[in-house]
mmCIF file of C-alpha atoms and ligand atoms in Angstrom:
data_model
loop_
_atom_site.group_PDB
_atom_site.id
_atom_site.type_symbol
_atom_site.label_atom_id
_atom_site.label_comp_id
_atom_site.label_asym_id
_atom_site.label_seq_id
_atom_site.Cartn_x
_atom_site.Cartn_y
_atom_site.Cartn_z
ATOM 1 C CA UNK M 1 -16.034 -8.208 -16.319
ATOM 2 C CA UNK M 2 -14.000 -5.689 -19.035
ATOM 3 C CA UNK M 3 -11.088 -5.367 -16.950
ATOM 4 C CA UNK M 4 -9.747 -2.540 -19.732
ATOM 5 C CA UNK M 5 -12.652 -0.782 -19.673
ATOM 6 C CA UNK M 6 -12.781 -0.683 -15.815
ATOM 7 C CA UNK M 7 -9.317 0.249 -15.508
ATOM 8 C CA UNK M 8 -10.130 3.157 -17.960
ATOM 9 C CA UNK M 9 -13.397 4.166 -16.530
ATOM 10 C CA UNK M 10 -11.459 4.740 -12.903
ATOM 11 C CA UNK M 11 -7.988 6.543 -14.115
ATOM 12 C CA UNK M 12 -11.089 8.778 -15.781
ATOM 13 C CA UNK M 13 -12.012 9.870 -12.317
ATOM 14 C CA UNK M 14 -8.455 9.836 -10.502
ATOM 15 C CA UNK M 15 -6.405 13.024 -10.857
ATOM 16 C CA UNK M 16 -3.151 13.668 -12.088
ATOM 17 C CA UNK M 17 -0.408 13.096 -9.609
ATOM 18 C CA UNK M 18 -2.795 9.801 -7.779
ATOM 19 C CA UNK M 19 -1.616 6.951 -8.811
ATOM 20 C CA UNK M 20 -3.348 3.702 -9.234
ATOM 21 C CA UNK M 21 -2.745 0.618 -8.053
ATOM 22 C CA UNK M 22 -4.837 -2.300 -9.245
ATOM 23 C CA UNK M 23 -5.637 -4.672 -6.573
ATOM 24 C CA UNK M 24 -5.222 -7.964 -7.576
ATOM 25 C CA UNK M 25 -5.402 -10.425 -5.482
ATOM 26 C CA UNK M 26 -7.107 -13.236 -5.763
ATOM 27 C CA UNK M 27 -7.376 -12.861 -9.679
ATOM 28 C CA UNK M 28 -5.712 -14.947 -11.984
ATOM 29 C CA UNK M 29 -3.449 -13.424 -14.564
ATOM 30 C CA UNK M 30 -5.362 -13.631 -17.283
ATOM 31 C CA UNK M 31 -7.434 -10.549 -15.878
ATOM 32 C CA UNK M 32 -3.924 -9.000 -14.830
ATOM 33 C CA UNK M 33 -3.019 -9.051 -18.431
ATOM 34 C CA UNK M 34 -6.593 -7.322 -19.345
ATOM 35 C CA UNK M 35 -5.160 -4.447 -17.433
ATOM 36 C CA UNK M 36 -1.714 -4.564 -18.681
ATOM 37 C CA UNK M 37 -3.025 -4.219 -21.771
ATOM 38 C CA UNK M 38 -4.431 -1.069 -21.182
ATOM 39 C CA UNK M 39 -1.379 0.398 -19.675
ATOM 40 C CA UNK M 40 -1.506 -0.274 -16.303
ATOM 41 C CA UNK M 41 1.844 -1.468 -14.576
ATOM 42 C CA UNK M 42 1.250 -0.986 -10.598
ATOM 43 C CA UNK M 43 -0.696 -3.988 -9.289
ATOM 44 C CA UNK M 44 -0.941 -4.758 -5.493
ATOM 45 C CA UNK M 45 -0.981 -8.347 -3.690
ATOM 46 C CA UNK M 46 -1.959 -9.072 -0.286
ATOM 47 C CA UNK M 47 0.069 -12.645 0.044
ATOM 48 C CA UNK M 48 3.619 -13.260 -0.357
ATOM 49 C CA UNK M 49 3.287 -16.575 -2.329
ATOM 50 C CA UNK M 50 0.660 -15.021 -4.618
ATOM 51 C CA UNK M 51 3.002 -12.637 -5.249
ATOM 52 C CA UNK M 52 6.070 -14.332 -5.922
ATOM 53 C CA UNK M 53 3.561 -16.298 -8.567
ATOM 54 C CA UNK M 54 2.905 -13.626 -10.357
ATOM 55 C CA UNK M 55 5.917 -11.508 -10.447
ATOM 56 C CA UNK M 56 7.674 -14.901 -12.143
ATOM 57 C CA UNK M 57 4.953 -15.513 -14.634
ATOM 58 C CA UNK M 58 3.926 -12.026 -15.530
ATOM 59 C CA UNK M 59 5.977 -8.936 -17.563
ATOM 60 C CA UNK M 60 8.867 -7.723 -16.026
ATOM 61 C CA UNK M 61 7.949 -3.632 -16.086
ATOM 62 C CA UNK M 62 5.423 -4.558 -13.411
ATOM 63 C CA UNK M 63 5.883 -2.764 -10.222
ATOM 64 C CA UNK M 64 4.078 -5.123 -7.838
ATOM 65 C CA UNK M 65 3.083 -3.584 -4.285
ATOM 66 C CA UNK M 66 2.449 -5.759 -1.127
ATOM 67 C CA UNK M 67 -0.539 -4.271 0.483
ATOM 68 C CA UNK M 68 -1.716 -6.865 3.102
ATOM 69 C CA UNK M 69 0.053 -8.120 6.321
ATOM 70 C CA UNK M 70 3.233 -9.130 6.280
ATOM 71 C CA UNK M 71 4.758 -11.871 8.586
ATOM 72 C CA UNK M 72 7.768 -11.644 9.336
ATOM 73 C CA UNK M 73 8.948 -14.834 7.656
ATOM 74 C CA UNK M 74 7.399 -14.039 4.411
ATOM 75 C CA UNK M 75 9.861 -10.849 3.909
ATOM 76 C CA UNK M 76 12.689 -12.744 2.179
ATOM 77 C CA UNK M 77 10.165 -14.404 -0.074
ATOM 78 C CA UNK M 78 9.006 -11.020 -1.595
ATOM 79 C CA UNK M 79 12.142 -9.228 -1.387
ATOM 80 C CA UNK M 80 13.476 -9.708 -4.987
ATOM 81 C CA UNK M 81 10.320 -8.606 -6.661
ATOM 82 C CA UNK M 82 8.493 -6.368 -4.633
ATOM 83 C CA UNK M 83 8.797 -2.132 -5.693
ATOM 84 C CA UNK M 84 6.778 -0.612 -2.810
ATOM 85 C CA UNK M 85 5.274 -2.200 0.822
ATOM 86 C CA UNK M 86 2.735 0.007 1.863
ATOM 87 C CA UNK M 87 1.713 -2.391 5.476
ATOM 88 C CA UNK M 88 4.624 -1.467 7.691
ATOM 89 C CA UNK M 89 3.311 -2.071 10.906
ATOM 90 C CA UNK M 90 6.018 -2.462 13.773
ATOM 91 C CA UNK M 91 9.320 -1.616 14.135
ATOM 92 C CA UNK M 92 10.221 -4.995 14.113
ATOM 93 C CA UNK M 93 9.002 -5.812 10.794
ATOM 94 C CA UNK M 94 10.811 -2.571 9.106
ATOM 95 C CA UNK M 95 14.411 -3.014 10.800
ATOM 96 C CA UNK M 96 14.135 -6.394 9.093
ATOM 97 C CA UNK M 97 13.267 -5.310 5.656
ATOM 98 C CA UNK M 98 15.881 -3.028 5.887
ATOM 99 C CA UNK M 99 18.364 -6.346 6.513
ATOM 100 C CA UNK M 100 17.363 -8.183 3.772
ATOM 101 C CA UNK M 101 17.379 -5.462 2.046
ATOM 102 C CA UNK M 102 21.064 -5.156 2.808
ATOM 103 C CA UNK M 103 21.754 -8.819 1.986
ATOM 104 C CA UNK M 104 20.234 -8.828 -1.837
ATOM 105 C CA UNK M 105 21.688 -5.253 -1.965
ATOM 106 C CA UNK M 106 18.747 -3.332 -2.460
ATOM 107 C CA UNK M 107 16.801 -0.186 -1.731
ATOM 108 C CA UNK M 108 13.260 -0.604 -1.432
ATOM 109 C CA UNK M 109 10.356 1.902 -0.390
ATOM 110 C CA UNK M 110 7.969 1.134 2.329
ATOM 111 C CA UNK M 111 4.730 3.274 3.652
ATOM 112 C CA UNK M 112 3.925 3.153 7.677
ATOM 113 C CA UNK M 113 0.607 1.774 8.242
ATOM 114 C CA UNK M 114 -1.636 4.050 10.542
ATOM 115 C CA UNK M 115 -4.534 2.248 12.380
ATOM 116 C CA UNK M 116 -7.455 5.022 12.572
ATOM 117 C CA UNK M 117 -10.351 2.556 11.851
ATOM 118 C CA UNK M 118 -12.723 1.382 14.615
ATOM 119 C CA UNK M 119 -11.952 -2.039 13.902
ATOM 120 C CA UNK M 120 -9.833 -3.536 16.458
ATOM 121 C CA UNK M 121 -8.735 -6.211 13.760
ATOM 122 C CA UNK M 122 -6.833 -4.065 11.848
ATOM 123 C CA UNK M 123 -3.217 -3.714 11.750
ATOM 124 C CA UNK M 124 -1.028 -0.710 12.290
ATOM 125 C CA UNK M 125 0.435 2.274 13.896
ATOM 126 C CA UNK M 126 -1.385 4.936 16.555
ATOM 127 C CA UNK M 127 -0.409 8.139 15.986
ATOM 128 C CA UNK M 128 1.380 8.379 19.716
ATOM 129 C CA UNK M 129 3.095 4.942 18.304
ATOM 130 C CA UNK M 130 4.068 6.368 15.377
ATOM 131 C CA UNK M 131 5.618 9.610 16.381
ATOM 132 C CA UNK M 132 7.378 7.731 19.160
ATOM 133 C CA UNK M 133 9.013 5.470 16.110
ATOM 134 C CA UNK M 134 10.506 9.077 14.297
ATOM 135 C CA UNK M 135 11.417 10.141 17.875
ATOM 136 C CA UNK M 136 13.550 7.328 18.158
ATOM 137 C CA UNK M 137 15.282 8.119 15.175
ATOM 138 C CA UNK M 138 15.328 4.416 14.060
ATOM 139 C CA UNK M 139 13.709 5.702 10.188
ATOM 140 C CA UNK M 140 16.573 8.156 10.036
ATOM 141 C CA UNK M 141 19.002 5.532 10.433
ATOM 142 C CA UNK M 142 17.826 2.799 8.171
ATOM 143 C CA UNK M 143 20.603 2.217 5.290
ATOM 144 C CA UNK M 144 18.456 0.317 2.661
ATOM 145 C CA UNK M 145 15.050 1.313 3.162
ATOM 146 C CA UNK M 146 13.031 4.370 2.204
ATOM 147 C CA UNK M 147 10.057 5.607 4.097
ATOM 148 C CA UNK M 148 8.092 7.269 1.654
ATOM 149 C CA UNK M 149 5.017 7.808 3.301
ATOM 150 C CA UNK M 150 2.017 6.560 4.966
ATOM 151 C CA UNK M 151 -0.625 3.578 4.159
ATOM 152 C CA UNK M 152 -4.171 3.347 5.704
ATOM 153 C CA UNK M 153 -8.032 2.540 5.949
ATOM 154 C CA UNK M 154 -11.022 4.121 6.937
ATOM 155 C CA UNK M 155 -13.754 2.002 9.221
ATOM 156 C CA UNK M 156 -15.862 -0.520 7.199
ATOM 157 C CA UNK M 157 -18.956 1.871 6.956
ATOM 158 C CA UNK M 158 -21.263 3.680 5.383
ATOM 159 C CA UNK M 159 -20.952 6.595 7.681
ATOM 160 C CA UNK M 160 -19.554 9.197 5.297
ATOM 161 C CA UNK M 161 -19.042 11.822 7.911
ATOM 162 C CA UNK M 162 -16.539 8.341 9.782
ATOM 163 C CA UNK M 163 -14.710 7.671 7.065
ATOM 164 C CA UNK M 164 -14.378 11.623 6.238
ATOM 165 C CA UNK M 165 -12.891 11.797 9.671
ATOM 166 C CA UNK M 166 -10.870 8.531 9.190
ATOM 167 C CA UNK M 167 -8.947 10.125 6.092
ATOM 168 C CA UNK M 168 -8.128 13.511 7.719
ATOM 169 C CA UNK M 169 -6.511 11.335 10.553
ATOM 170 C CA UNK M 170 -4.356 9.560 8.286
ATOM 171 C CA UNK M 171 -3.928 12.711 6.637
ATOM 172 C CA UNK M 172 -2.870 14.415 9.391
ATOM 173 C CA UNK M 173 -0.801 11.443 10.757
ATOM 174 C CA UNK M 174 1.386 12.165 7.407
ATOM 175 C CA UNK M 175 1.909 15.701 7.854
ATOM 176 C CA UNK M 176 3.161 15.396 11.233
ATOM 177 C CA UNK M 177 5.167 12.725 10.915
ATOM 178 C CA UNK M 178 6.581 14.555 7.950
ATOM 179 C CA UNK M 179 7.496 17.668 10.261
ATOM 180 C CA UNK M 180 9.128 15.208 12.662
ATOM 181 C CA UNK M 181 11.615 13.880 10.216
ATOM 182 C CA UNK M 182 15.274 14.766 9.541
ATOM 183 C CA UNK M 183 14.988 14.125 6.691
ATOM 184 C CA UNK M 184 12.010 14.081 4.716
ATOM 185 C CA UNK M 185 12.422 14.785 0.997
ATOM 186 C CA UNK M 186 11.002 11.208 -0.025
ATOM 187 C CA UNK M 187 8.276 11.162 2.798
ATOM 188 C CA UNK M 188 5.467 12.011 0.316
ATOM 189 C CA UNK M 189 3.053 9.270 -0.387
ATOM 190 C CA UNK M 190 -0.213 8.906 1.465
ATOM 191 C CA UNK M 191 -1.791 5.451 0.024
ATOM 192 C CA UNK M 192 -5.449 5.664 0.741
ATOM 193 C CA UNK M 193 -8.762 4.805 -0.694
ATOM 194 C CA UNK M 194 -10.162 1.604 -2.174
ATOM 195 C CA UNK M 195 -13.615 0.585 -4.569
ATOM 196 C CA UNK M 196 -16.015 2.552 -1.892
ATOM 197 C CA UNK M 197 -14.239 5.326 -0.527
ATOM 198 C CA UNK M 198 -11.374 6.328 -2.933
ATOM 199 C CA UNK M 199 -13.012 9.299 -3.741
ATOM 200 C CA UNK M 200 -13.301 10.848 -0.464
ATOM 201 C CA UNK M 201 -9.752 9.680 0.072
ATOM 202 C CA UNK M 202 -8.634 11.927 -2.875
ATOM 203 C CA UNK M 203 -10.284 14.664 -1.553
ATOM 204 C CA UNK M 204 -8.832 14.135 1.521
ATOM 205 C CA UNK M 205 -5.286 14.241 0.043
ATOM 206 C CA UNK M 206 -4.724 10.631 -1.118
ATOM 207 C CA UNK M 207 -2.096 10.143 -3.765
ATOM 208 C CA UNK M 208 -2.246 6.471 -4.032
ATOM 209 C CA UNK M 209 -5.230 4.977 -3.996
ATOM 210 C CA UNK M 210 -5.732 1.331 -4.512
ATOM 211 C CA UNK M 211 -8.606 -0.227 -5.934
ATOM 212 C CA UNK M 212 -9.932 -3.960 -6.578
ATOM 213 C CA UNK M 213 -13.373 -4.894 -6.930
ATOM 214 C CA UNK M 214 -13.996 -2.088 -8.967
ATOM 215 C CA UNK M 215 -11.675 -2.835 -11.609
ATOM 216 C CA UNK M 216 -11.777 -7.251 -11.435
ATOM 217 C CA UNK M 217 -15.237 -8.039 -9.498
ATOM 218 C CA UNK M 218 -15.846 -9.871 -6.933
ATOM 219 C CA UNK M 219 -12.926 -11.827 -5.167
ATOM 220 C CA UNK M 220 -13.699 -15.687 -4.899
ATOM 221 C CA UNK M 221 -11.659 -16.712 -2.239
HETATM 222 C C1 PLP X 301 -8.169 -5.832 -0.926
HETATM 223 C C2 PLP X 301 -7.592 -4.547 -0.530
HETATM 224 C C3 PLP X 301 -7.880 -3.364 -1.256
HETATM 225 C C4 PLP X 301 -8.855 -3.310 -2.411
HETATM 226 O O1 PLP X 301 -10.168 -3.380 -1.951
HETATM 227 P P1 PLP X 301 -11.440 -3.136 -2.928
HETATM 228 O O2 PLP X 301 -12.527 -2.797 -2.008
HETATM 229 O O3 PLP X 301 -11.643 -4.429 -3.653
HETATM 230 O O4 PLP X 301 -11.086 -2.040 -3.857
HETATM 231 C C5 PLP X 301 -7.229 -2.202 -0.868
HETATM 232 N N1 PLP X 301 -6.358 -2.176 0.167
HETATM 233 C C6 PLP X 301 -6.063 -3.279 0.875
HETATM 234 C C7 PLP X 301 -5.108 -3.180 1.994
HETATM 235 C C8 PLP X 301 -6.680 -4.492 0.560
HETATM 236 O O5 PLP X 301 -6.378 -5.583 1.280
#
């Protein structure tokens, strides 16, 4: 694997204004560092420990995302190092961000996940859910955390036409959930779009997309 050249060969194909976020997990930071090298300074982690790990060991201009499920007793943990949580997926979960937040005295920017994928596995908002968590006015009130957009994933398949559809829900999740809010000058991320379908995602109005095997290989979990 030539982690620069992979990490070269995709920001060739992402537009201005995406950004990239170089999905890491799993890989040890030796490969991170291939990346760094080449400029790249957004990496995403899917567990808190692994994480934590790497934020300590690694350069500290990395902006480290949490992209995977987040239990509720892992928030702390993360708190200190992570930049942006894209897997907000209950109410519960974002009221308490916003309280440890509060107790390191920090902002920090979080994306609502939308569930749109047939999968029943998968973690996240409805839409009805969703709007009935702006209704409620609880986003307006938080004190230390931002909302800047929206996070999700189209159905494991190779249905084009599904996960077309699956984007322009998310899509379309964003925009109304945008016209529901107070206020929503920094409601303007839509993170979607990984190795098989970020390019469809783009199209579909992605401006994060975030990308792993296609940049370190295979995982070996
Ligand atoms: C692992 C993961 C990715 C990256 O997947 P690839 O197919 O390897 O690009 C993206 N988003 C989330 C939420 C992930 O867990």
């Amino acid at each position: 694997m030539n982690v620069g050249n992979n990490i070269l060969k995709v920001r060739a194909t992402i537009p201005q204004g995406v950004e990239l976020v170089a999905v890491s997990k799993f890989h040890p930071n030796e490969a991170l560092m291939e990346a760094y090298e080449v400029g790249q300074r957004v990496f995403g982690e899917s567990r808190a420990t692994e994480l934590v790990a790497k934020a300590k060991s690694l350069p500290d201009d990395i902006q480290w995302h949490f992209i995977g499920h987040l239990q509720t007793n892992k928030v702390r943990m993360i708190m200190p190092y992570v930049s942006l949580i894209h897997s907000v997926d209950s109410e519960r979960l974002l009221l308490l961000i916003d309280a440890e937040a509060k107790r390191i005295n920090r902002t920090i920017d979080v994306l609502l996940q939308v569930h749109v994928a047939e999968e029943e596995t998968k973690f996240g908002f409805s839409l009805e859910e969703l709007l009935q968590l702006v209704e409620s006015g609880v986003i307006d009130s938080l004190e230390n955390v931002r909302v800047v957009g929206v996070m999700g994933m189209a159905t494991n398949t190779d249905d084009e036409m599904r996960i077309n559809a699956d984007f322009e829900a998310i899509a379309q999740t964003y925009q109304q959930t945008r016209t529901l809010l107070k206020n929503n000058d920094a409601f303007t991320q839509i993170s979607m779009g990984m190795s098989d379908d970020y390019l469809i995602a783009i199209e579909k109005g992605s401006t994060m997309v975030r990308i792993g095997s296609t940049i370190f290989g295979y995982r070996q979990y």
